[in-house]
C-alpha atoms as an extended CHARMM CRD file, in Angstrom:
* protein
*
       205  EXT
         1         1  MET       CA             24.3530000000       21.9710000000       78.7170000000  PROA      1               0.0000000000
         2         2  MET       CA             27.0660000000       20.2830000000       78.4560000000  PROA      2               0.0000000000
         3         3  LYS       CA             29.4860000000       22.7130000000       77.1680000000  PROA      3               0.0000000000
         4         4  ILE       CA             28.3800000000       25.0120000000       80.4670000000  PROA      4               0.0000000000
         5         5  VAL       CA             29.0590000000       21.8470000000       82.7640000000  PROA      5               0.0000000000
         6         6  LEU       CA             32.7090000000       21.4390000000       80.9860000000  PROA      6               0.0000000000
         7         7  ALA       CA             33.5640000000       24.7670000000       81.0940000000  PROA      7               0.0000000000
         8         8  LEU       CA             32.6560000000       25.1340000000       84.8720000000  PROA      8               0.0000000000
         9         9  ALA       CA             34.4600000000       21.9980000000       85.8840000000  PROA      9               0.0000000000
        10        10  LEU       CA             38.0070000000       23.3150000000       84.0710000000  PROA      10              0.0000000000
        11        11  THR       CA             37.2020000000       26.2820000000       85.5500000000  PROA      11              0.0000000000
        12        12  ASN       CA             37.0920000000       24.6150000000       88.9430000000  PROA      12              0.0000000000
        13        13  ALA       CA             39.9450000000       22.6230000000       87.6440000000  PROA      13              0.0000000000
        14        14  PHE       CA             41.8280000000       25.3540000000       86.9290000000  PROA      14              0.0000000000
        15        15  GLY       CA             41.0040000000       27.3580000000       90.5990000000  PROA      15              0.0000000000
        16        16  PHE       CA             42.3800000000       24.0490000000       92.1500000000  PROA      16              0.0000000000
        17        17  GLN       CA             45.7210000000       24.2460000000       90.7670000000  PROA      17              0.0000000000
        18        18  SER       CA             46.2430000000       27.8900000000       90.7680000000  PROA      18              0.0000000000
        19        19  GLN       CA             45.6290000000       27.5580000000       95.0760000000  PROA      19              0.0000000000
        20        20  ALA       CA             48.0590000000       24.5430000000       94.7480000000  PROA      20              0.0000000000
        21        21  ASN       CA             50.5220000000       26.8720000000       93.1150000000  PROA      21              0.0000000000
        22        22  ILE       CA             50.0000000000       29.4580000000       95.1360000000  PROA      22              0.0000000000
        23        23  ARG       CA             50.4150000000       26.9120000000       98.5570000000  PROA      23              0.0000000000
        24        24  SER       CA             53.7490000000       25.5040000000       97.0210000000  PROA      24              0.0000000000
        25        25  LYS       CA             55.3930000000       28.8690000000       96.0710000000  PROA      25              0.0000000000
        26        26  THR       CA             54.2410000000       29.9900000000       99.7360000000  PROA      26              0.0000000000
        27        27  VAL       CA             56.1020000000       26.4750000000      101.1240000000  PROA      27              0.0000000000
        28        28  SER       CA             59.1210000000       27.4040000000       98.7950000000  PROA      28              0.0000000000
        29        29  ALA       CA             59.5130000000       30.8760000000       99.6640000000  PROA      29              0.0000000000
        30        30  GLN       CA             59.5240000000       30.0220000000      103.3030000000  PROA      30              0.0000000000
        31        31  ALA       CA             61.9950000000       27.6800000000      103.1040000000  PROA      31              0.0000000000
        32        32  LYS       CA             64.2480000000       30.0540000000      100.8630000000  PROA      32              0.0000000000
        33        33  PRO       CA             66.1770000000       31.2800000000      103.1400000000  PROA      33              0.0000000000
        34        34  PHE       CA             67.8260000000       28.3090000000      104.5220000000  PROA      34              0.0000000000
        35        35  GLU       CA             67.8910000000       25.9370000000      101.1790000000  PROA      35              0.0000000000
        36        36  ASN       CA             71.7340000000       27.3290000000      100.5030000000  PROA      36              0.0000000000
        37        37  GLU       CA             72.9680000000       26.9130000000      104.0190000000  PROA      37              0.0000000000
        38        38  LEU       CA             76.0990000000       24.6980000000      104.8270000000  PROA      38              0.0000000000
        39        39  GLY       CA             74.2360000000       21.1370000000      104.8880000000  PROA      39              0.0000000000
        40        40  ALA       CA             71.1120000000       21.5350000000      102.9100000000  PROA      40              0.0000000000
        41        41  GLN       CA             73.5260000000       18.9620000000      100.0630000000  PROA      41              0.0000000000
        42        42  ALA       CA             72.2490000000       16.5410000000       97.4070000000  PROA      42              0.0000000000
        43        43  PRO       CA             71.0490000000       14.1640000000       97.5420000000  PROA      43              0.0000000000
        44        44  LEU       CA             67.6960000000       15.5650000000      100.1130000000  PROA      44              0.0000000000
        45        45  GLY       CA             68.8290000000       19.2800000000      100.1240000000  PROA      45              0.0000000000
        46        46  LEU       CA             66.7220000000       21.2000000000      102.6190000000  PROA      46              0.0000000000
        47        47  PHE       CA             65.5570000000       17.9840000000      104.8990000000  PROA      47              0.0000000000
        48        48  ASP       CA             62.8070000000       19.6560000000      107.2040000000  PROA      48              0.0000000000
        49        49  PRO       CA             59.7000000000       17.0340000000      106.7990000000  PROA      49              0.0000000000
        50        50  LEU       CA             58.4330000000       18.5190000000      109.9530000000  PROA      50              0.0000000000
        51        51  GLY       CA             58.6150000000       22.1530000000      108.6320000000  PROA      51              0.0000000000
        52        52  ILE       CA             60.5440000000       23.2240000000      112.1770000000  PROA      52              0.0000000000
        53        53  ILE       CA             62.4730000000       26.4470000000      110.0940000000  PROA      53              0.0000000000
        54        54  ALA       CA             60.0540000000       26.7500000000      107.7470000000  PROA      54              0.0000000000
        55        55  ASP       CA             59.2070000000       30.0970000000      108.9590000000  PROA      55              0.0000000000
        56        56  GLY       CA             62.5560000000       31.4730000000      108.5560000000  PROA      56              0.0000000000
        57        57  ASP       CA             63.6940000000       32.2180000000      111.6790000000  PROA      57              0.0000000000
        58        58  GLN       CA             67.5120000000       32.9100000000      111.6750000000  PROA      58              0.0000000000
        59        59  GLU       CA             67.6420000000       32.2780000000      115.6860000000  PROA      59              0.0000000000
        60        60  ARG       CA             65.6730000000       29.4230000000      115.6490000000  PROA      60              0.0000000000
        61        61  PHE       CA             68.1000000000       27.9190000000      112.6670000000  PROA      61              0.0000000000
        62        62  ASP       CA             70.8590000000       28.8680000000      114.3060000000  PROA      62              0.0000000000
        63        63  ARG       CA             70.0430000000       27.3170000000      117.3970000000  PROA      63              0.0000000000
        64        64  LEU       CA             69.3580000000       24.0090000000      116.2100000000  PROA      64              0.0000000000
        65        65  ARG       CA             72.3760000000       24.1620000000      114.3080000000  PROA      65              0.0000000000
        66        66  TYR       CA             74.5950000000       24.8920000000      117.6910000000  PROA      66              0.0000000000
        67        67  ILE       CA             72.9350000000       21.9770000000      118.9090000000  PROA      67              0.0000000000
        68        68  GLU       CA             73.5050000000       19.3000000000      115.9970000000  PROA      68              0.0000000000
        69        69  LEU       CA             76.8320000000       20.5220000000      115.7180000000  PROA      69              0.0000000000
        70        70  LYS       CA             77.2180000000       19.6240000000      119.4770000000  PROA      70              0.0000000000
        71        71  HSD       CA             75.9870000000       16.0850000000      119.3460000000  PROA      71              0.0000000000
        72        72  GLY       CA             77.6880000000       15.3080000000      116.1630000000  PROA      72              0.0000000000
        73        73  ARG       CA             80.6180000000       15.9860000000      118.2250000000  PROA      73              0.0000000000
        74        74  ILE       CA             79.7720000000       13.7530000000      120.9740000000  PROA      74              0.0000000000
        75        75  ALA       CA             78.6120000000       11.1600000000      118.7850000000  PROA      75              0.0000000000
        76        76  GLN       CA             82.1790000000       11.0070000000      117.0220000000  PROA      76              0.0000000000
        77        77  LEU       CA             83.5420000000       10.5770000000      120.3260000000  PROA      77              0.0000000000
        78        78  ALA       CA             81.3780000000        8.1060000000      121.3430000000  PROA      78              0.0000000000
        79        79  VAL       CA             81.4860000000        5.9350000000      118.1710000000  PROA      79              0.0000000000
        80        80  LEU       CA             85.3770000000        6.0420000000      118.3090000000  PROA      80              0.0000000000
        81        81  GLY       CA             85.3700000000        5.3150000000      122.1950000000  PROA      81              0.0000000000
        82        82  GLN       CA             83.4470000000        1.8620000000      121.1660000000  PROA      82              0.0000000000
        83        83  ILE       CA             85.9400000000        1.2730000000      118.2580000000  PROA      83              0.0000000000
        84        84  VAL       CA             89.3190000000        2.0320000000      120.6580000000  PROA      84              0.0000000000
        85        85  THR       CA             87.9470000000        0.2370000000      123.7750000000  PROA      85              0.0000000000
        86        86  LYS       CA             86.7680000000       -2.9780000000      121.4710000000  PROA      86              0.0000000000
        87        87  ALA       CA             90.0580000000       -3.0080000000      119.9670000000  PROA      87              0.0000000000
        88        88  GLY       CA             91.3220000000       -3.6960000000      123.4660000000  PROA      88              0.0000000000
        89        89  ILE       CA             92.6930000000       -0.3960000000      123.9690000000  PROA      89              0.0000000000
        90        90  HSD       CA             92.3050000000        1.3170000000      127.9640000000  PROA      90              0.0000000000
        91        91  PHE       CA             94.5630000000        3.2530000000      129.8240000000  PROA      91              0.0000000000
        92        92  PRO       CA             96.4430000000        1.8210000000      132.3080000000  PROA      92              0.0000000000
        93        93  GLY       CA             95.7810000000        1.5570000000      135.8110000000  PROA      93              0.0000000000
        94        94  TYR       CA             92.8500000000        1.8170000000      138.2660000000  PROA      94              0.0000000000
        95        95  ILE       CA             89.7520000000        4.0630000000      137.3160000000  PROA      95              0.0000000000
        96        96  ASP       CA             89.1430000000        4.3010000000      141.2750000000  PROA      96              0.0000000000
        97        97  ARG       CA             91.7020000000        5.2720000000      144.4590000000  PROA      97              0.0000000000
        98        98  ALA       CA             90.9130000000        1.8910000000      146.0330000000  PROA      98              0.0000000000
        99        99  ASN       CA             92.2840000000       -0.1000000000      143.0450000000  PROA      99              0.0000000000
       100       100  THR       CA             89.5420000000       -2.1640000000      142.6080000000  PROA      100             0.0000000000
       101       101  VAL       CA             88.2450000000       -1.8390000000      139.4120000000  PROA      101             0.0000000000
       102       102  LYS       CA             90.5330000000       -1.5450000000      136.5820000000  PROA      102             0.0000000000
       103       103  PHE       CA             90.0800000000        0.8620000000      133.0290000000  PROA      103             0.0000000000
       104       104  ALA       CA             90.2780000000       -2.4420000000      130.9850000000  PROA      104             0.0000000000
       105       105  ASP       CA             87.5970000000       -4.1900000000      133.4420000000  PROA      105             0.0000000000
       106       106  ILE       CA             85.4990000000       -1.7320000000      132.2020000000  PROA      106             0.0000000000
       107       107  PRO       CA             83.0470000000       -2.7120000000      128.7770000000  PROA      107             0.0000000000
       108       108  THR       CA             81.3500000000       -0.4780000000      126.3490000000  PROA      108             0.0000000000
       109       109  GLY       CA             77.8910000000        0.4050000000      126.4600000000  PROA      109             0.0000000000
       110       110  PHE       CA             75.2500000000        0.7000000000      129.1690000000  PROA      110             0.0000000000
       111       111  ALA       CA             77.1880000000       -2.6190000000      130.5360000000  PROA      111             0.0000000000
       112       112  GLY       CA             79.9430000000       -0.0280000000      131.4580000000  PROA      112             0.0000000000
       113       113  LEU       CA             77.9620000000        2.1290000000      133.2060000000  PROA      113             0.0000000000
       114       114  SER       CA             77.8530000000        0.5250000000      136.0300000000  PROA      114             0.0000000000
       115       115  LYS       CA             81.3320000000        0.3380000000      136.9710000000  PROA      115             0.0000000000
       116       116  ILE       CA             81.6340000000        3.7750000000      137.1190000000  PROA      116             0.0000000000
       117       117  PRO       CA             82.0040000000        5.0090000000      140.6230000000  PROA      117             0.0000000000
       118       118  VAL       CA             80.2870000000        8.0040000000      141.8310000000  PROA      118             0.0000000000
       119       119  GLY       CA             83.3560000000        9.7960000000      141.8390000000  PROA      119             0.0000000000
       120       120  GLY       CA             83.9160000000        9.3180000000      138.4360000000  PROA      120             0.0000000000
       121       121  TYR       CA             80.6060000000       10.4270000000      137.3080000000  PROA      121             0.0000000000
       122       122  ILE       CA             81.2210000000       14.1750000000      139.3430000000  PROA      122             0.0000000000
       123       123  GLN       CA             84.5140000000       14.1650000000      137.1610000000  PROA      123             0.0000000000
       124       124  ILE       CA             82.3880000000       14.0890000000      134.1310000000  PROA      124             0.0000000000
       125       125  ALA       CA             79.7840000000       16.8570000000      135.0810000000  PROA      125             0.0000000000
       126       126  LEU       CA             82.6150000000       18.8230000000      136.4270000000  PROA      126             0.0000000000
       127       127  PHE       CA             84.0600000000       18.6430000000      132.8470000000  PROA      127             0.0000000000
       128       128  ILE       CA             80.6690000000       18.8730000000      131.5020000000  PROA      128             0.0000000000
       129       129  PHE       CA             80.0790000000       21.9490000000      133.0930000000  PROA      129             0.0000000000
       130       130  ALA       CA             83.6800000000       23.4170000000      132.6160000000  PROA      130             0.0000000000
       131       131  LEU       CA             82.9400000000       23.0100000000      128.7060000000  PROA      131             0.0000000000
       132       132  GLU       CA             79.7140000000       24.7200000000      128.5180000000  PROA      132             0.0000000000
       133       133  ILE       CA             80.7770000000       27.9070000000      130.6260000000  PROA      133             0.0000000000
       134       134  GLY       CA             84.5660000000       28.3740000000      129.7190000000  PROA      134             0.0000000000
       135       135  VAL       CA             84.7100000000       27.0060000000      126.0390000000  PROA      135             0.0000000000
       136       136  MET       CA             81.2070000000       26.7540000000      124.5910000000  PROA      136             0.0000000000
       137       137  GLY       CA             80.0850000000       30.1040000000      126.3680000000  PROA      137             0.0000000000
       138       138  ALA       CA             81.2070000000       33.8510000000      125.6160000000  PROA      138             0.0000000000
       139       139  PRO       CA             84.6230000000       34.4700000000      123.9610000000  PROA      139             0.0000000000
       140       140  LEU       CA             87.0340000000       34.3610000000      126.8910000000  PROA      140             0.0000000000
       141       141  ASN       CA             90.4650000000       36.0320000000      127.1590000000  PROA      141             0.0000000000
       142       142  GLY       CA             89.6830000000       38.9380000000      124.7760000000  PROA      142             0.0000000000
       143       143  ALA       CA             89.0670000000       36.7170000000      121.3830000000  PROA      143             0.0000000000
       144       144  SER       CA             87.0400000000       37.9680000000      118.8460000000  PROA      144             0.0000000000
       145       145  GLU       CA             83.3360000000       36.5850000000      118.3320000000  PROA      145             0.0000000000
       146       146  PRO       CA             83.4660000000       33.2430000000      116.9160000000  PROA      146             0.0000000000
       147       147  GLU       CA             83.4290000000       32.9310000000      112.9210000000  PROA      147             0.0000000000
       148       148  PHE       CA             80.6910000000       31.0330000000      112.2570000000  PROA      148             0.0000000000
       149       149  ILE       CA             78.1110000000       28.5290000000      114.4830000000  PROA      149             0.0000000000
       150       150  GLY       CA             80.3820000000       26.3170000000      116.6120000000  PROA      150             0.0000000000
       151       151  ASP       CA             83.8510000000       28.0950000000      116.7070000000  PROA      151             0.0000000000
       152       152  PHE       CA             85.3240000000       27.3480000000      119.8720000000  PROA      152             0.0000000000
       153       153  ARG       CA             88.8680000000       28.9370000000      119.6800000000  PROA      153             0.0000000000
       154       154  ASN       CA             88.3820000000       31.4320000000      121.7420000000  PROA      154             0.0000000000
       155       155  GLY       CA             91.7150000000       32.9720000000      120.7720000000  PROA      155             0.0000000000
       156       156  THR       CA             93.7130000000       29.4110000000      121.2970000000  PROA      156             0.0000000000
       157       157  PRO       CA             95.9830000000       28.4830000000      118.3110000000  PROA      157             0.0000000000
       158       158  ASP       CA             94.1400000000       27.2730000000      115.2520000000  PROA      158             0.0000000000
       159       159  PHE       CA             96.4210000000       24.9590000000      113.6020000000  PROA      159             0.0000000000
       160       160  GLY       CA             96.3580000000       26.6300000000      110.5570000000  PROA      160             0.0000000000
       161       161  TRP       CA             92.5020000000       27.3280000000      109.9120000000  PROA      161             0.0000000000
       162       162  ASP       CA             92.6780000000       31.0000000000      109.2100000000  PROA      162             0.0000000000
       163       163  LYS       CA             95.5840000000       29.7250000000      106.0820000000  PROA      163             0.0000000000
       164       164  PHE       CA             92.6330000000       28.0280000000      104.3210000000  PROA      164             0.0000000000
       165       165  SER       CA             90.6060000000       29.7090000000      101.8140000000  PROA      165             0.0000000000
       166       166  ASP       CA             86.9540000000       30.1700000000      102.0820000000  PROA      166             0.0000000000
       167       167  GLU       CA             85.9830000000       27.9260000000      100.2740000000  PROA      167             0.0000000000
       168       168  VAL       CA             88.1550000000       24.8360000000      101.8450000000  PROA      168             0.0000000000
       169       169  LYS       CA             87.0000000000       25.9490000000      104.9110000000  PROA      169             0.0000000000
       170       170  LEU       CA             83.1800000000       25.5000000000      103.8930000000  PROA      170             0.0000000000
       171       171  ARG       CA             84.2420000000       22.3830000000      102.3890000000  PROA      171             0.0000000000
       172       172  LYS       CA             85.7330000000       21.2710000000      105.4020000000  PROA      172             0.0000000000
       173       173  ARG       CA             82.9590000000       22.7480000000      107.7750000000  PROA      173             0.0000000000
       174       174  ALA       CA             80.7100000000       20.4430000000      105.8220000000  PROA      174             0.0000000000
       175       175  ILE       CA             82.4890000000       17.2400000000      106.1640000000  PROA      175             0.0000000000
       176       176  GLU       CA             82.5700000000       17.6770000000      109.6520000000  PROA      176             0.0000000000
       177       177  LEU       CA             79.0360000000       18.0230000000      109.5460000000  PROA      177             0.0000000000
       178       178  ASN       CA             78.1530000000       15.2720000000      107.7120000000  PROA      178             0.0000000000
       179       179  GLN       CA             80.4690000000       12.8010000000      109.9450000000  PROA      179             0.0000000000
       180       180  GLY       CA             78.4010000000       14.2940000000      113.1370000000  PROA      180             0.0000000000
       181       181  ARG       CA             75.4150000000       12.4920000000      111.3540000000  PROA      181             0.0000000000
       182       182  ALA       CA             76.3160000000        9.9560000000      110.3520000000  PROA      182             0.0000000000
       183       183  ALA       CA             77.9190000000        9.1390000000      113.8770000000  PROA      183             0.0000000000
       184       184  MET       CA             74.4750000000       10.0720000000      115.4700000000  PROA      184             0.0000000000
       185       185  MET       CA             73.1470000000        7.1430000000      113.7340000000  PROA      185             0.0000000000
       186       186  GLY       CA             75.8940000000        4.7400000000      113.9340000000  PROA      186             0.0000000000
       187       187  ILE       CA             76.2320000000        5.2290000000      117.9380000000  PROA      187             0.0000000000
       188       188  SER       CA             72.6760000000        5.4940000000      118.3980000000  PROA      188             0.0000000000
       189       189  ALA       CA             72.5730000000        1.8680000000      115.8810000000  PROA      189             0.0000000000
       190       190  LEU       CA             74.8500000000        0.5820000000      118.4540000000  PROA      190             0.0000000000
       191       191  MET       CA             72.8810000000        1.1510000000      121.3250000000  PROA      191             0.0000000000
       192       192  VAL       CA             69.7900000000       -0.1620000000      119.8440000000  PROA      192             0.0000000000
       193       193  HSD       CA             71.4840000000       -3.4100000000      118.8700000000  PROA      193             0.0000000000
       194       194  GLU       CA             73.1840000000       -3.6050000000      122.5810000000  PROA      194             0.0000000000
       195       195  LEU       CA             69.6250000000       -3.6830000000      123.8240000000  PROA      195             0.0000000000
       196       196  ILE       CA             68.0960000000       -6.1920000000      121.7920000000  PROA      196             0.0000000000
       197       197  GLY       CA             71.0410000000       -8.5620000000      122.8370000000  PROA      197             0.0000000000
       198       198  VAL       CA             72.4650000000       -8.5960000000      119.1600000000  PROA      198             0.0000000000
       199       199  SER       CA             75.9320000000       -7.0580000000      118.3030000000  PROA      199             0.0000000000
       200       200  ILE       CA             75.9940000000       -5.3920000000      114.8270000000  PROA      200             0.0000000000
       201       201  TRP       CA             80.4710000000       -5.5690000000      115.3960000000  PROA      201             0.0000000000
       202       202  PRO       CA             82.5520000000       -7.9290000000      113.4290000000  PROA      202             0.0000000000
       203       203  GLY       CA             82.8240000000      -11.5070000000      115.2530000000  PROA      203             0.0000000000
       204       204  GLY       CA             79.9010000000      -10.4680000000      117.6190000000  PROA      204             0.0000000000
       205       205  ILE       CA             82.1440000000       -8.9210000000      120.0550000000  PROA      205             0.0000000000
């Protein structure tokens, strides 16, 4: 009797293990299309804990990569803007036509939002619109299709990009992607610490 019970227990155990292996292999197979994509790097590899791209949808992956690159570039500019402003470097003159607000009087972070006149926000909106339509949209001026996601050259001089080998191009794209990710974390930390009143800048500036 004991032998029968033991045999059934082992059979069930192997059955559960087999099912677990099948599920594991299924998840692995679903993630494989993007395991070798740019950005799937050590130590995390392909990091998709929510399974957003687990179905292998290439169009969705390309769209998310486009958004990631764009946000990373904006975040890098935002962090650089904080660094330059904190260093005391400002545009000369005034931001408004009435000459009432100097560029040097505009602080960094959320505090600077109230200093920008309405006309300034209109210019920012128009500039973003021009970028979205005229730069980040379809290829312009008869330019060829982008070489990769995030390639917005549109036939303009590439300053030597085409002279790089494929290996160097891939490495530089990986560097940009990682720096963008770091900048997104960095500007988020700066914004959160500003809201809670704890500066993370040296000297508390």
